[in-house]
Amino acid sequence: MKDQPSFQSIDDYILQFSPEVQKTLSTLRNIIKEEAPDAVEAIKYAMPTFVLHGNLVHFAAFKNHIGFYPTPSGIDFSKDSLTSYKVAKGTVQFPLDEPLPYDLIREIVQFRVAENKKKAKKNGNS
C-alpha cells in the first residue's frame, strides 16, 4: 500500500500543485474563509477541510477537476445550480479548464455555515 502524503497545513497542500491550480485553490480557500471566518482549517482525509461545529466543507485538486465536498445537504441546497457539473451525493466536480463558480461556492458555504450553527445551537453547542 502506498503511503498517503502527510500535509501539515492547507498551505502545504496547495504548494504541491502547479501555479495555476495553486491560484484556483487559494481563491477557493479565501472565499471559504470569508464566508466562514470562525471556521478552523484542518487536513482531514488528506484534503483541506474547514471545521465549524463539525466538518463544514472539504476540497481537493485532481488531474482534471477540483472536488468540492459540502456534504449531501450542501449539494441538495444547490442542486438546480449544479446541473452542468458532475455531482455525487456529497461532492461536485469543477473542471480545471473552466472558471470555478465562485458565487455559487460562496452561497453553498453560507448555507453550510448556517446549517452547522443551527445544529450546534439545537444541541446546546452555540
PDB file of C-alpha atoms in Angstrom:
ATOM      1  CA  MET A   1       0.000   0.000   0.000  1.00  0.00           C
ATOM      2  CA  LYS A   2       1.386   3.369  -0.987  1.00  0.00           C
ATOM      3  CA  ASP A   3       1.725   5.879   1.837  1.00  0.00           C
ATOM      4  CA  GLN A   4      -0.512   8.911   1.523  1.00  0.00           C
ATOM      5  CA  PRO A   5       1.310  12.229   1.667  1.00  0.00           C
ATOM      6  CA  SER A   6       1.045  13.846   5.055  1.00  0.00           C
ATOM      7  CA  PHE A   7       0.229  17.525   4.795  1.00  0.00           C
ATOM      8  CA  GLN A   8       0.549  19.634   7.900  1.00  0.00           C
ATOM      9  CA  SER A   9      -1.481  22.558   6.603  1.00  0.00           C
ATOM     10  CA  ILE A  10      -3.616  23.762   3.751  1.00  0.00           C
ATOM     11  CA  ASP A  11      -0.611  25.824   2.626  1.00  0.00           C
ATOM     12  CA  ASP A  12       1.435  22.600   2.312  1.00  0.00           C
ATOM     13  CA  TYR A  13      -1.389  21.002   0.349  1.00  0.00           C
ATOM     14  CA  ILE A  14      -1.732  23.896  -2.106  1.00  0.00           C
ATOM     15  CA  LEU A  15       2.031  24.183  -2.727  1.00  0.00           C
ATOM     16  CA  GLN A  16       2.221  20.752  -4.348  1.00  0.00           C
ATOM     17  CA  PHE A  17       0.279  21.911  -7.421  1.00  0.00           C
ATOM     18  CA  SER A  18       1.112  23.987 -10.498  1.00  0.00           C
ATOM     19  CA  PRO A  19       0.926  27.778 -10.148  1.00  0.00           C
ATOM     20  CA  GLU A  20      -2.417  27.883 -11.995  1.00  0.00           C
ATOM     21  CA  VAL A  21      -4.010  25.298  -9.715  1.00  0.00           C
ATOM     22  CA  GLN A  22      -2.443  26.960  -6.664  1.00  0.00           C
ATOM     23  CA  LYS A  23      -4.177  30.199  -7.637  1.00  0.00           C
ATOM     24  CA  THR A  24      -7.543  28.461  -8.012  1.00  0.00           C
ATOM     25  CA  LEU A  25      -7.162  26.610  -4.698  1.00  0.00           C
ATOM     26  CA  SER A  26      -6.061  29.775  -2.910  1.00  0.00           C
ATOM     27  CA  THR A  27      -9.054  31.694  -4.240  1.00  0.00           C
ATOM     28  CA  LEU A  28     -11.379  28.876  -3.183  1.00  0.00           C
ATOM     29  CA  ARG A  29      -9.805  28.819   0.273  1.00  0.00           C
ATOM     30  CA  ASN A  30     -10.139  32.606   0.631  1.00  0.00           C
ATOM     31  CA  ILE A  31     -13.828  32.520  -0.305  1.00  0.00           C
ATOM     32  CA  ILE A  32     -14.471  29.833   2.307  1.00  0.00           C
ATOM     33  CA  LYS A  33     -12.556  31.876   4.903  1.00  0.00           C
ATOM     34  CA  GLU A  34     -14.573  35.000   4.038  1.00  0.00           C
ATOM     35  CA  GLU A  35     -17.883  33.189   4.426  1.00  0.00           C
ATOM     36  CA  ALA A  36     -16.822  31.150   7.462  1.00  0.00           C
ATOM     37  CA  PRO A  37     -14.365  33.373   9.360  1.00  0.00           C
ATOM     38  CA  ASP A  38     -14.775  31.359  12.570  1.00  0.00           C
ATOM     39  CA  ALA A  39     -14.058  28.025  10.887  1.00  0.00           C
ATOM     40  CA  VAL A  40     -10.834  26.214  11.735  1.00  0.00           C
ATOM     41  CA  GLU A  41      -8.605  24.950   8.937  1.00  0.00           C
ATOM     42  CA  ALA A  42      -7.538  21.314   9.049  1.00  0.00           C
ATOM     43  CA  ILE A  43      -6.409  18.457   6.881  1.00  0.00           C
ATOM     44  CA  LYS A  44      -8.865  15.547   7.003  1.00  0.00           C
ATOM     45  CA  TYR A  45      -8.996  12.605   4.611  1.00  0.00           C
ATOM     46  CA  ALA A  46      -5.792  14.118   3.097  1.00  0.00           C
ATOM     47  CA  MET A  47      -7.838  17.146   1.967  1.00  0.00           C
ATOM     48  CA  PRO A  48      -8.136  20.770   3.058  1.00  0.00           C
ATOM     49  CA  THR A  49     -11.067  20.965   5.434  1.00  0.00           C
ATOM     50  CA  PHE A  50     -12.898  23.738   7.233  1.00  0.00           C
ATOM     51  CA  VAL A  51     -14.436  22.843  10.587  1.00  0.00           C
ATOM     52  CA  LEU A  52     -17.204  24.833  12.269  1.00  0.00           C
ATOM     53  CA  HIS A  53     -19.337  22.868  14.709  1.00  0.00           C
ATOM     54  CA  GLY A  54     -18.282  19.777  12.733  1.00  0.00           C
ATOM     55  CA  ASN A  55     -16.985  19.431   9.202  1.00  0.00           C
ATOM     56  CA  LEU A  56     -18.127  22.348   7.078  1.00  0.00           C
ATOM     57  CA  VAL A  57     -16.575  21.707   3.637  1.00  0.00           C
ATOM     58  CA  HIS A  58     -13.583  19.928   2.105  1.00  0.00           C
ATOM     59  CA  PHE A  59     -11.882  20.493  -1.229  1.00  0.00           C
ATOM     60  CA  ALA A  60      -9.189  18.767  -3.260  1.00  0.00           C
ATOM     61  CA  ALA A  61      -7.419  19.112  -6.580  1.00  0.00           C
ATOM     62  CA  PHE A  62      -7.247  16.275  -9.060  1.00  0.00           C
ATOM     63  CA  LYS A  63      -5.801  15.891 -12.544  1.00  0.00           C
ATOM     64  CA  ASN A  64      -8.821  17.360 -14.347  1.00  0.00           C
ATOM     65  CA  HIS A  65     -11.022  18.897 -11.669  1.00  0.00           C
ATOM     66  CA  ILE A  66     -11.410  20.461  -8.253  1.00  0.00           C
ATOM     67  CA  GLY A  67     -13.518  18.345  -5.948  1.00  0.00           C
ATOM     68  CA  PHE A  68     -15.702  20.352  -3.579  1.00  0.00           C
ATOM     69  CA  TYR A  69     -17.332  18.461  -0.716  1.00  0.00           C
ATOM     70  CA  PRO A  70     -20.088  20.462   1.008  1.00  0.00           C
ATOM     71  CA  THR A  71     -21.889  17.348   2.365  1.00  0.00           C
ATOM     72  CA  PRO A  72     -25.085  15.966   0.830  1.00  0.00           C
ATOM     73  CA  SER A  73     -27.143  18.843   2.262  1.00  0.00           C
ATOM     74  CA  GLY A  74     -24.925  21.387   0.501  1.00  0.00           C
ATOM     75  CA  ILE A  75     -25.411  19.542  -2.784  1.00  0.00           C
ATOM     76  CA  ASP A  76     -29.188  19.308  -2.251  1.00  0.00           C
ATOM     77  CA  PHE A  77     -29.329  23.023  -1.410  1.00  0.00           C
ATOM     78  CA  SER A  78     -27.768  23.994  -4.724  1.00  0.00           C
ATOM     79  CA  LYS A  79     -28.701  21.090  -7.000  1.00  0.00           C
ATOM     80  CA  ASP A  80     -30.526  23.299  -9.526  1.00  0.00           C
ATOM     81  CA  SER A  81     -27.373  25.408  -9.982  1.00  0.00           C
ATOM     82  CA  LEU A  82     -25.097  22.379 -10.311  1.00  0.00           C
ATOM     83  CA  THR A  83     -26.690  20.740 -13.354  1.00  0.00           C
ATOM     84  CA  SER A  84     -23.704  21.465 -15.623  1.00  0.00           C
ATOM     85  CA  TYR A  85     -21.251  19.734 -13.259  1.00  0.00           C
ATOM     86  CA  LYS A  86     -20.590  16.145 -12.284  1.00  0.00           C
ATOM     87  CA  VAL A  87     -22.299  15.691  -8.921  1.00  0.00           C
ATOM     88  CA  ALA A  88     -22.470  12.828  -6.445  1.00  0.00           C
ATOM     89  CA  LYS A  89     -24.112  12.500  -3.033  1.00  0.00           C
ATOM     90  CA  GLY A  90     -21.813  14.922  -1.204  1.00  0.00           C
ATOM     91  CA  THR A  91     -19.467  16.243  -3.861  1.00  0.00           C
ATOM     92  CA  VAL A  92     -19.289  18.286  -7.014  1.00  0.00           C
ATOM     93  CA  GLN A  93     -16.503  18.292  -9.579  1.00  0.00           C
ATOM     94  CA  PHE A  94     -15.493  21.613 -11.114  1.00  0.00           C
ATOM     95  CA  PRO A  95     -13.403  21.109 -14.285  1.00  0.00           C
ATOM     96  CA  LEU A  96      -9.961  22.704 -14.126  1.00  0.00           C
ATOM     97  CA  ASP A  97     -10.294  24.036 -17.660  1.00  0.00           C
ATOM     98  CA  GLU A  98     -13.288  26.218 -16.681  1.00  0.00           C
ATOM     99  CA  PRO A  99     -13.541  29.069 -14.180  1.00  0.00           C
ATOM    100  CA  LEU A 100     -14.906  27.961 -10.828  1.00  0.00           C
ATOM    101  CA  PRO A 101     -18.381  29.311  -9.992  1.00  0.00           C
ATOM    102  CA  TYR A 102     -17.175  31.312  -7.006  1.00  0.00           C
ATOM    103  CA  ASP A 103     -20.539  32.994  -6.336  1.00  0.00           C
ATOM    104  CA  LEU A 104     -22.215  29.598  -6.175  1.00  0.00           C
ATOM    105  CA  ILE A 105     -19.484  28.252  -3.892  1.00  0.00           C
ATOM    106  CA  ARG A 106     -19.977  31.288  -1.672  1.00  0.00           C
ATOM    107  CA  GLU A 107     -23.731  30.548  -1.433  1.00  0.00           C
ATOM    108  CA  ILE A 108     -23.111  26.896  -0.590  1.00  0.00           C
ATOM    109  CA  VAL A 109     -20.626  27.813   2.153  1.00  0.00           C
ATOM    110  CA  GLN A 110     -23.091  30.354   3.584  1.00  0.00           C
ATOM    111  CA  PHE A 111     -25.753  27.634   3.653  1.00  0.00           C
ATOM    112  CA  ARG A 112     -23.394  25.168   5.356  1.00  0.00           C
ATOM    113  CA  VAL A 113     -22.355  27.752   7.990  1.00  0.00           C
ATOM    114  CA  ALA A 114     -26.000  28.481   8.828  1.00  0.00           C
ATOM    115  CA  GLU A 115     -26.809  24.771   8.879  1.00  0.00           C
ATOM    116  CA  ASN A 116     -23.925  23.867  11.208  1.00  0.00           C
ATOM    117  CA  LYS A 117     -24.651  26.798  13.529  1.00  0.00           C
ATOM    118  CA  LYS A 118     -28.316  25.804  13.699  1.00  0.00           C
ATOM    119  CA  LYS A 119     -27.391  22.195  14.547  1.00  0.00           C
ATOM    120  CA  ALA A 120     -24.915  23.358  17.186  1.00  0.00           C
ATOM    121  CA  LYS A 121     -27.483  25.664  18.779  1.00  0.00           C
ATOM    122  CA  LYS A 122     -30.067  22.872  18.793  1.00  0.00           C
ATOM    123  CA  ASN A 123     -27.537  20.635  20.545  1.00  0.00           C
ATOM    124  CA  GLY A 124     -26.615  23.381  23.006  1.00  0.00           C
ATOM    125  CA  ASN A 125     -23.150  23.974  21.496  1.00  0.00           C
ATOM    126  CA  SER A 126     -23.507  27.517  20.193  1.00  0.00           C
TER     127      SER A 126
END
